[in-house]
PDB file of C-alpha atoms in Angstrom:
ATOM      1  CA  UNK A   1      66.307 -26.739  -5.352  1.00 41.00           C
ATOM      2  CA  UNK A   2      66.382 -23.385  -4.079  1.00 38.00           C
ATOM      3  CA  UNK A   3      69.725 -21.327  -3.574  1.00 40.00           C
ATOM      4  CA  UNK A   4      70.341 -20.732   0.032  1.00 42.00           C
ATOM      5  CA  UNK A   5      69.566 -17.457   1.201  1.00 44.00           C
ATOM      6  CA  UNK A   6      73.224 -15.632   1.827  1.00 44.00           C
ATOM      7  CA  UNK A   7      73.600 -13.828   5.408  1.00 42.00           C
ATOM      8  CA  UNK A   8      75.794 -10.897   5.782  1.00 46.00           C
ATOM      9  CA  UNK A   9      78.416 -11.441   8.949  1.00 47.00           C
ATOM     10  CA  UNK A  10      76.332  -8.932  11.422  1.00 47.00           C
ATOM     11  CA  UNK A  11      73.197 -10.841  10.471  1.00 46.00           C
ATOM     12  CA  UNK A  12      75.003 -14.549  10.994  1.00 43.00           C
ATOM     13  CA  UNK A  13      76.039 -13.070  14.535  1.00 48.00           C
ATOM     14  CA  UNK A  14      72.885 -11.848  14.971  1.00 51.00           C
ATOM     15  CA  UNK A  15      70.972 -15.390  14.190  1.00 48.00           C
ATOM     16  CA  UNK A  16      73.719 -17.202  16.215  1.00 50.00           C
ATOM     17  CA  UNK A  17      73.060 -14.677  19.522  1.00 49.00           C
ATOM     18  CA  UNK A  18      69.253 -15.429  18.843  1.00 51.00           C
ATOM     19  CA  UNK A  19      69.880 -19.795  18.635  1.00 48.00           C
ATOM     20  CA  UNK A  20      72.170 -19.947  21.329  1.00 48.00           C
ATOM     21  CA  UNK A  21      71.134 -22.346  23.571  1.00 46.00           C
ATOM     22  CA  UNK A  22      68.027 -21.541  22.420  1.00 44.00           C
ATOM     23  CA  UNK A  23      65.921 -18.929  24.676  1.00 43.00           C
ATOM     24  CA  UNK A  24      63.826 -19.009  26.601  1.00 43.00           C
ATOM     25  CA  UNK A  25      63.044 -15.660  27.416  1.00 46.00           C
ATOM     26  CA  UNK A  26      64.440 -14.572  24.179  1.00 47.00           C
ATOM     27  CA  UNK A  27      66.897 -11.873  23.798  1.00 50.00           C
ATOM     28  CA  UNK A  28      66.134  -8.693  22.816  1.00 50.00           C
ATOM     29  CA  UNK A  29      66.224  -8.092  18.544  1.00 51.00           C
ATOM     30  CA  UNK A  30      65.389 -11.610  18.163  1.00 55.00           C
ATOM     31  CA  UNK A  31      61.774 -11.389  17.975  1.00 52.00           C
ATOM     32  CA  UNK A  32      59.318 -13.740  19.941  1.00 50.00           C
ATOM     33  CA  UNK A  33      61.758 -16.201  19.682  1.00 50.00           C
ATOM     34  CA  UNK A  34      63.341 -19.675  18.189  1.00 48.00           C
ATOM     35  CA  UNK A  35      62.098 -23.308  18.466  1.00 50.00           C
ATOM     36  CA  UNK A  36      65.142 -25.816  17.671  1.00 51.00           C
ATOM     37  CA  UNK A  37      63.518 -29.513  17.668  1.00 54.00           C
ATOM     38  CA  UNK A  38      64.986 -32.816  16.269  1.00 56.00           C
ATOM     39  CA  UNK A  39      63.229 -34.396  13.649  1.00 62.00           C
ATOM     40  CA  UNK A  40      62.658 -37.841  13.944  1.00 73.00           C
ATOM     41  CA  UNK A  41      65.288 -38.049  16.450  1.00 86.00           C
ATOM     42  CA  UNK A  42      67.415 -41.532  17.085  1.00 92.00           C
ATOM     43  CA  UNK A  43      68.415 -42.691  20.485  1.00 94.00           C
ATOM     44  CA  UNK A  44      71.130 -44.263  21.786  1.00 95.00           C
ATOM     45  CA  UNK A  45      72.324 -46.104  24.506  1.00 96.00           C
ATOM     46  CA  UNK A  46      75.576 -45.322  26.066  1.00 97.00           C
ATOM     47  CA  UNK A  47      76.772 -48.178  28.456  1.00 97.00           C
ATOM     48  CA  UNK A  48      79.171 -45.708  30.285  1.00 97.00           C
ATOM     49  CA  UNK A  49      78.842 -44.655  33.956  1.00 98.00           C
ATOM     50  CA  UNK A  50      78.997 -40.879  34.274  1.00 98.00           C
ATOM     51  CA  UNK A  51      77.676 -38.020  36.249  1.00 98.00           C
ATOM     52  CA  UNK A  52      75.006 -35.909  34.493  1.00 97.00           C
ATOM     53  CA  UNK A  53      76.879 -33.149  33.569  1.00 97.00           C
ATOM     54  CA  UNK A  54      79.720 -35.141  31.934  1.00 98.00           C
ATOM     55  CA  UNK A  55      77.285 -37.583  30.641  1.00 98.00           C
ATOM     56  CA  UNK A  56      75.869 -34.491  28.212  1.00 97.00           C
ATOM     57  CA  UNK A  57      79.140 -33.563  27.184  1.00 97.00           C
ATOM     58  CA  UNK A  58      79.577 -37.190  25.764  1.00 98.00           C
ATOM     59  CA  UNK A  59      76.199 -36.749  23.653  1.00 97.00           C
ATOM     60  CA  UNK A  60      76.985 -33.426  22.188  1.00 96.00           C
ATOM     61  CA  UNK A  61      80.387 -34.753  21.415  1.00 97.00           C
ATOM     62  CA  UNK A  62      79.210 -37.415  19.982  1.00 97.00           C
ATOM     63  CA  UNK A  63      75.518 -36.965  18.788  1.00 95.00           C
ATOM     64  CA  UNK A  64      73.334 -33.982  19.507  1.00 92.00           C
ATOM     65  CA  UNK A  65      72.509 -34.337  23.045  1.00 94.00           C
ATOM     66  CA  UNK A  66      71.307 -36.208  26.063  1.00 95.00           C
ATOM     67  CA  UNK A  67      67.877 -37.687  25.020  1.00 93.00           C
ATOM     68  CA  UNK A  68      64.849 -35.766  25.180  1.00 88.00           C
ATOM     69  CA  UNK A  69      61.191 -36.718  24.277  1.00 84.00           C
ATOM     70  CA  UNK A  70      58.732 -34.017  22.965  1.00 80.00           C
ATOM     71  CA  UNK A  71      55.866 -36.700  22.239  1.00 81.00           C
ATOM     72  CA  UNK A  72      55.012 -39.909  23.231  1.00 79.00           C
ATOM     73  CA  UNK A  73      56.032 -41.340  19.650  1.00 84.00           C
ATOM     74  CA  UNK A  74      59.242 -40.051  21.008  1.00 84.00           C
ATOM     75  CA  UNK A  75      58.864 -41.600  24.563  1.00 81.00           C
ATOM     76  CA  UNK A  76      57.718 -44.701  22.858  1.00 85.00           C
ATOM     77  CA  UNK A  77      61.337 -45.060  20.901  1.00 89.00           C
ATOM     78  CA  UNK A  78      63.280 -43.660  23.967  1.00 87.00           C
ATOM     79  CA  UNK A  79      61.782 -46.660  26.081  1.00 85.00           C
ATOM     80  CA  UNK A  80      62.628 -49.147  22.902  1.00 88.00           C
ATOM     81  CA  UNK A  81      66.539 -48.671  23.837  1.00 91.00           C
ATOM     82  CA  UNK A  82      66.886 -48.391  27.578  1.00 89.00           C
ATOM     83  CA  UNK A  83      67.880 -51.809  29.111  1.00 88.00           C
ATOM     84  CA  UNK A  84      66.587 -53.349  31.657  1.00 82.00           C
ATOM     85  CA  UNK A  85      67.555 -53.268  35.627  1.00 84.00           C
ATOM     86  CA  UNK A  86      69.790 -50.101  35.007  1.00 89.00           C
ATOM     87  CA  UNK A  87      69.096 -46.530  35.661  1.00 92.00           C
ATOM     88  CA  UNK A  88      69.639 -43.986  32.961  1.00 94.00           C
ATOM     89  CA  UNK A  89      70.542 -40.341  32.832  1.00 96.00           C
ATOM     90  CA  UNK A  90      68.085 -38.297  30.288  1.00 93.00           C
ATOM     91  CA  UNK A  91      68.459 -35.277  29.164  1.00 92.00           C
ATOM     92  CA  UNK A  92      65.480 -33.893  31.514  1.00 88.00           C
ATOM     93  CA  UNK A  93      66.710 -30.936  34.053  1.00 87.00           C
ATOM     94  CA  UNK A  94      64.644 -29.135  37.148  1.00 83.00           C
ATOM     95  CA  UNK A  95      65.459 -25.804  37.858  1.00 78.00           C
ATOM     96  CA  UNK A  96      62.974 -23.320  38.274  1.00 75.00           C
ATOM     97  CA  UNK A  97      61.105 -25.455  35.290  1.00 78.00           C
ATOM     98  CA  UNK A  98      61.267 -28.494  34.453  1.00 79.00           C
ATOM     99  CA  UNK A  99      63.561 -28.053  30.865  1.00 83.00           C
ATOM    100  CA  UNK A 100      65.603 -30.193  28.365  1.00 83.00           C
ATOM    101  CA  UNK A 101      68.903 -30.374  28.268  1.00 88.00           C
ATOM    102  CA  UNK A 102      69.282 -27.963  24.879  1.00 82.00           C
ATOM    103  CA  UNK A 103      67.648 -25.501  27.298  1.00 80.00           C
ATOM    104  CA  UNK A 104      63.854 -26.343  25.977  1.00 77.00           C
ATOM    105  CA  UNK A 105      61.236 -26.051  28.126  1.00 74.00           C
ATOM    106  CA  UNK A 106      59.177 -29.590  28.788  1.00 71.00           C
ATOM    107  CA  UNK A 107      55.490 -29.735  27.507  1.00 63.00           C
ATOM    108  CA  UNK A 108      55.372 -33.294  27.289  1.00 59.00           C
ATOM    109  CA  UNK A 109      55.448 -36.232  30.247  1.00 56.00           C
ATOM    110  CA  UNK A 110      55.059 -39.890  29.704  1.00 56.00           C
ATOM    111  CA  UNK A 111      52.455 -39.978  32.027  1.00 52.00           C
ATOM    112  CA  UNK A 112      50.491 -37.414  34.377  1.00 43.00           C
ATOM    113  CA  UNK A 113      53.140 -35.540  35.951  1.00 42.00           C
ATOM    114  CA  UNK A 114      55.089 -38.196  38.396  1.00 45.00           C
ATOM    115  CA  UNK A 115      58.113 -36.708  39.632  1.00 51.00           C
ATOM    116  CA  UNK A 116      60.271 -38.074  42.546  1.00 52.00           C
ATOM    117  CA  UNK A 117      62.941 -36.126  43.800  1.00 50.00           C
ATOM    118  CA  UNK A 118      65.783 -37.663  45.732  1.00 50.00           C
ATOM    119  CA  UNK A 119      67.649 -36.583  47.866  1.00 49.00           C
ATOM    120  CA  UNK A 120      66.393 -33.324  48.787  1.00 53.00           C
ATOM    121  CA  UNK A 121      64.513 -30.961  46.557  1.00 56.00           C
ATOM    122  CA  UNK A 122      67.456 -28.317  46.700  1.00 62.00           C
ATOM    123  CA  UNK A 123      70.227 -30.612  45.609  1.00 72.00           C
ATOM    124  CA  UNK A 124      67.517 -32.951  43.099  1.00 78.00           C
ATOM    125  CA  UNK A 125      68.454 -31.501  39.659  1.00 86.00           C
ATOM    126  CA  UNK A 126      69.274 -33.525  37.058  1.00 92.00           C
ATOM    127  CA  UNK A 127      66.618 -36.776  35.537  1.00 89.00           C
ATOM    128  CA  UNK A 128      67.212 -40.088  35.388  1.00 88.00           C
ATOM    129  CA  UNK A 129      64.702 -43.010  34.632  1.00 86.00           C
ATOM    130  CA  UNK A 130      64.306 -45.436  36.637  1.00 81.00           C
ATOM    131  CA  UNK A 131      64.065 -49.099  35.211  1.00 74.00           C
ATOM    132  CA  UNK A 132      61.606 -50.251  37.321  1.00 68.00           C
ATOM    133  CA  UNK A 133      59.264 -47.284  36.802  1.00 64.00           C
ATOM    134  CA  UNK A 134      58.807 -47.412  32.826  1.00 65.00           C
ATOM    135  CA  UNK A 135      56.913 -44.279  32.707  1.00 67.00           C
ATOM    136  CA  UNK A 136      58.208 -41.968  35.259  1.00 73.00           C
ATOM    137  CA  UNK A 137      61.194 -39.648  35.720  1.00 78.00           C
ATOM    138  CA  UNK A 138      63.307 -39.448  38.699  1.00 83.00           C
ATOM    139  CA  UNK A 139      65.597 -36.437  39.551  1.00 85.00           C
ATOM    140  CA  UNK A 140      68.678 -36.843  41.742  1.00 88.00           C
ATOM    141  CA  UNK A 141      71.735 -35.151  42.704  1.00 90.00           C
ATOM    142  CA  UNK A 142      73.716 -34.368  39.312  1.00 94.00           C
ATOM    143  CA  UNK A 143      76.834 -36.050  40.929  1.00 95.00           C
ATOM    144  CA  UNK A 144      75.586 -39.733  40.475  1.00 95.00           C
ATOM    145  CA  UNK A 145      76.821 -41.853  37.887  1.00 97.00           C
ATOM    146  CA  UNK A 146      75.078 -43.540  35.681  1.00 97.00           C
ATOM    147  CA  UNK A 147      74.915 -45.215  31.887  1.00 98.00           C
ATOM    148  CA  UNK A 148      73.170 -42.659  29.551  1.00 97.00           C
ATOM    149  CA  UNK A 149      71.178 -42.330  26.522  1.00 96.00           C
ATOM    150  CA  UNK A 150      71.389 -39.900  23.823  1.00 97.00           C
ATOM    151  CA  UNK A 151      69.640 -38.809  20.490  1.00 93.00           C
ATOM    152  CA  UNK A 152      70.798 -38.054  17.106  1.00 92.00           C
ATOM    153  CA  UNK A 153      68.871 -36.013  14.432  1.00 80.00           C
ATOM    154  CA  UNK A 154      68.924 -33.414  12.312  1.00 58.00           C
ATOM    155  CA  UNK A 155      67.757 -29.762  13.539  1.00 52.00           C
ATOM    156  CA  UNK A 156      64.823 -27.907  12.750  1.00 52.00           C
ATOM    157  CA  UNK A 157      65.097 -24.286  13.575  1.00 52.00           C
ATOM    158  CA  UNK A 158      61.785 -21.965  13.680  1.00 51.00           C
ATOM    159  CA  UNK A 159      61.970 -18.408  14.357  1.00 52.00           C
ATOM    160  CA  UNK A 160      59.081 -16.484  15.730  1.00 49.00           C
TER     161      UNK A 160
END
Protein backbone atom coordinates (compact mmCIF):
# COMPACT_ATOMS: atom_id res chain seq x y z
CA UNK A 1 0.00 0.00 0.00
CA UNK A 2 0.93 3.46 0.04
CA UNK A 3 3.13 5.09 2.91
CA UNK A 4 1.12 7.52 4.85
CA UNK A 5 1.72 10.95 4.10
CA UNK A 6 3.84 12.42 7.34
CA UNK A 7 2.40 15.86 8.86
CA UNK A 8 4.67 18.25 10.49
CA UNK A 9 3.23 19.28 14.24
CA UNK A 10 1.91 22.95 12.99
CA UNK A 11 0.20 21.18 10.10
CA UNK A 12 -1.41 18.22 12.54
CA UNK A 13 -2.71 21.30 14.69
CA UNK A 14 -3.72 22.89 11.85
CA UNK A 15 -5.91 19.74 10.39
CA UNK A 16 -7.16 19.08 13.99
CA UNK A 17 -8.46 23.07 14.35
CA UNK A 18 -10.02 22.48 10.78
CA UNK A 19 -11.97 18.70 11.98
CA UNK A 20 -13.00 19.83 15.17
CA UNK A 21 -16.37 19.21 15.56
CA UNK A 22 -16.44 19.56 12.17
CA UNK A 23 -17.56 23.19 10.79
CA UNK A 24 -19.90 24.42 9.72
CA UNK A 25 -19.01 27.72 8.81
CA UNK A 26 -15.48 26.66 8.54
CA UNK A 27 -12.68 28.42 10.14
CA UNK A 28 -10.58 30.57 8.53
CA UNK A 29 -7.14 28.68 6.74
CA UNK A 30 -9.13 25.65 6.41
CA UNK A 31 -10.44 26.11 3.06
CA UNK A 32 -14.19 25.53 2.06
CA UNK A 33 -14.29 23.10 4.55
CA UNK A 34 -14.41 19.24 5.92
CA UNK A 35 -17.12 16.53 5.52
CA UNK A 36 -16.59 13.70 8.33
CA UNK A 37 -19.29 10.83 7.48
CA UNK A 38 -19.44 7.17 8.76
CA UNK A 39 -19.17 4.60 6.36
CA UNK A 40 -21.50 1.98 6.54
CA UNK A 41 -22.28 2.93 9.96
CA UNK A 42 -23.71 0.19 12.70
CA UNK A 43 -26.35 1.02 15.19
CA UNK A 44 -26.97 0.16 18.42
CA UNK A 45 -29.41 0.03 20.92
CA UNK A 46 -28.71 1.20 24.35
CA UNK A 47 -31.46 0.05 26.88
CA UNK A 48 -30.40 2.85 29.37
CA UNK A 49 -32.62 5.80 30.43
CA UNK A 50 -30.73 9.07 30.07
CA UNK A 51 -31.17 12.67 29.24
CA UNK A 52 -29.92 13.71 25.77
CA UNK A 53 -26.95 15.27 26.62
CA UNK A 54 -25.62 12.42 28.81
CA UNK A 55 -27.07 9.94 26.50
CA UNK A 56 -24.25 11.29 23.72
CA UNK A 57 -21.59 11.14 26.07
CA UNK A 58 -22.35 7.31 26.47
CA UNK A 59 -22.05 6.86 22.50
CA UNK A 60 -18.85 8.70 22.05
CA UNK A 61 -17.54 6.81 24.99
CA UNK A 62 -18.46 3.94 23.79
CA UNK A 63 -18.96 4.04 19.91
CA UNK A 64 -18.80 7.13 17.76
CA UNK A 65 -21.90 8.89 18.55
CA UNK A 66 -25.61 9.16 19.03
CA UNK A 67 -27.14 7.72 15.76
CA UNK A 68 -27.52 9.72 12.80
CA UNK A 69 -28.97 8.82 9.31
CA UNK A 70 -27.62 10.57 6.12
CA UNK A 71 -29.79 8.26 3.70
CA UNK A 72 -32.62 6.26 3.87
CA UNK A 73 -30.37 2.98 3.54
CA UNK A 74 -29.26 4.46 6.76
CA UNK A 75 -32.83 5.20 8.15
CA UNK A 76 -33.78 1.82 6.93
CA UNK A 77 -31.00 0.05 9.42
CA UNK A 78 -31.61 2.70 12.19
CA UNK A 79 -35.41 1.57 12.22
CA UNK A 80 -34.10 -2.34 12.07
CA UNK A 81 -32.82 -1.84 15.88
CA UNK A 82 -35.22 0.43 17.70
CA UNK A 83 -37.75 -1.63 19.78
CA UNK A 84 -40.97 -1.35 19.93
CA UNK A 85 -43.37 0.83 22.42
CA UNK A 86 -40.24 2.85 23.65
CA UNK A 87 -39.08 6.23 22.71
CA UNK A 88 -35.52 6.77 21.66
CA UNK A 89 -33.06 9.61 21.82
CA UNK A 90 -31.18 10.13 18.23
CA UNK A 91 -28.57 11.96 17.60
CA UNK A 92 -30.80 14.72 15.68
CA UNK A 93 -30.49 18.44 17.35
CA UNK A 94 -32.64 21.87 16.48
CA UNK A 95 -30.99 24.92 16.95
CA UNK A 96 -31.02 27.46 14.49
CA UNK A 97 -30.83 24.24 11.94
CA UNK A 98 -31.81 21.25 12.23
CA UNK A 99 -27.99 19.37 12.73
CA UNK A 100 -26.47 16.00 13.88
CA UNK A 101 -25.07 15.45 16.82
CA UNK A 102 -21.16 15.51 15.37
CA UNK A 103 -22.27 19.06 14.50
CA UNK A 104 -23.42 18.03 10.69
CA UNK A 105 -25.94 19.74 9.19
CA UNK A 106 -29.22 17.41 8.20
CA UNK A 107 -29.97 16.97 4.39
CA UNK A 108 -31.80 13.93 4.78
CA UNK A 109 -35.49 13.15 6.56
CA UNK A 110 -37.25 9.87 6.58
CA UNK A 111 -40.10 11.37 5.23
CA UNK A 112 -41.25 15.00 4.02
CA UNK A 113 -40.22 17.14 6.73
CA UNK A 114 -42.58 16.11 9.93
CA UNK A 115 -41.36 17.70 12.90
CA UNK A 116 -43.26 17.97 16.26
CA UNK A 117 -41.96 19.99 18.85
CA UNK A 118 -42.95 19.50 22.45
CA UNK A 119 -43.10 21.38 24.83
CA UNK A 120 -42.54 24.71 23.55
CA UNK A 121 -40.46 25.61 20.55
CA UNK A 122 -37.86 27.56 22.81
CA UNK A 123 -37.12 24.77 25.22
CA UNK A 124 -37.75 21.73 22.14
CA UNK A 125 -34.08 20.91 21.32
CA UNK A 126 -32.95 17.71 21.31
CA UNK A 127 -34.77 14.46 18.84
CA UNK A 128 -36.20 11.59 19.85
CA UNK A 129 -38.32 9.03 17.77
CA UNK A 130 -41.26 8.19 18.64
CA UNK A 131 -42.32 4.40 18.44
CA UNK A 132 -45.53 4.89 17.30
CA UNK A 133 -44.56 7.29 14.50
CA UNK A 134 -41.96 5.02 12.47
CA UNK A 135 -40.99 7.73 10.21
CA UNK A 136 -41.02 10.92 12.04
CA UNK A 137 -38.80 12.77 14.53
CA UNK A 138 -39.92 14.37 17.62
CA UNK A 139 -37.92 17.09 19.53
CA UNK A 140 -38.38 17.65 23.26
CA UNK A 141 -36.84 19.25 26.12
CA UNK A 142 -33.11 17.80 26.36
CA UNK A 143 -33.84 16.98 30.10
CA UNK A 144 -36.05 13.83 29.40
CA UNK A 145 -34.80 10.51 29.78
CA UNK A 146 -34.88 8.08 27.58
CA UNK A 147 -33.13 4.60 26.15
CA UNK A 148 -30.81 5.59 23.20
CA UNK A 149 -29.31 4.39 20.11
CA UNK A 150 -25.96 4.86 18.78
CA UNK A 151 -23.72 4.09 15.66
CA UNK A 152 -20.37 2.71 15.17
CA UNK A 153 -18.17 3.10 12.00
CA UNK A 154 -15.21 4.06 10.75
CA UNK A 155 -14.62 7.87 9.61
CA UNK A 156 -14.32 9.27 6.35
CA UNK A 157 -12.83 12.69 6.34
CA UNK A 158 -13.08 15.01 3.04
CA UNK A 159 -11.55 18.30 2.90
CA UNK A 160 -12.75 20.95 0.56
Amino acid sequence: GRPAALLTPVALAQLALCLSPLLHPPRAGCGGGALRTVQNPQYVFVNERLNWSSAQRYCRQNFTDLATARTSTNWQALSSVMPSYQNLWIGVYRDLNISWSDGTLSSFYPTTLNFYIRPSVVSARCGYHKWLNKNNWFFSTCERKYPFICHKGEFSITLF
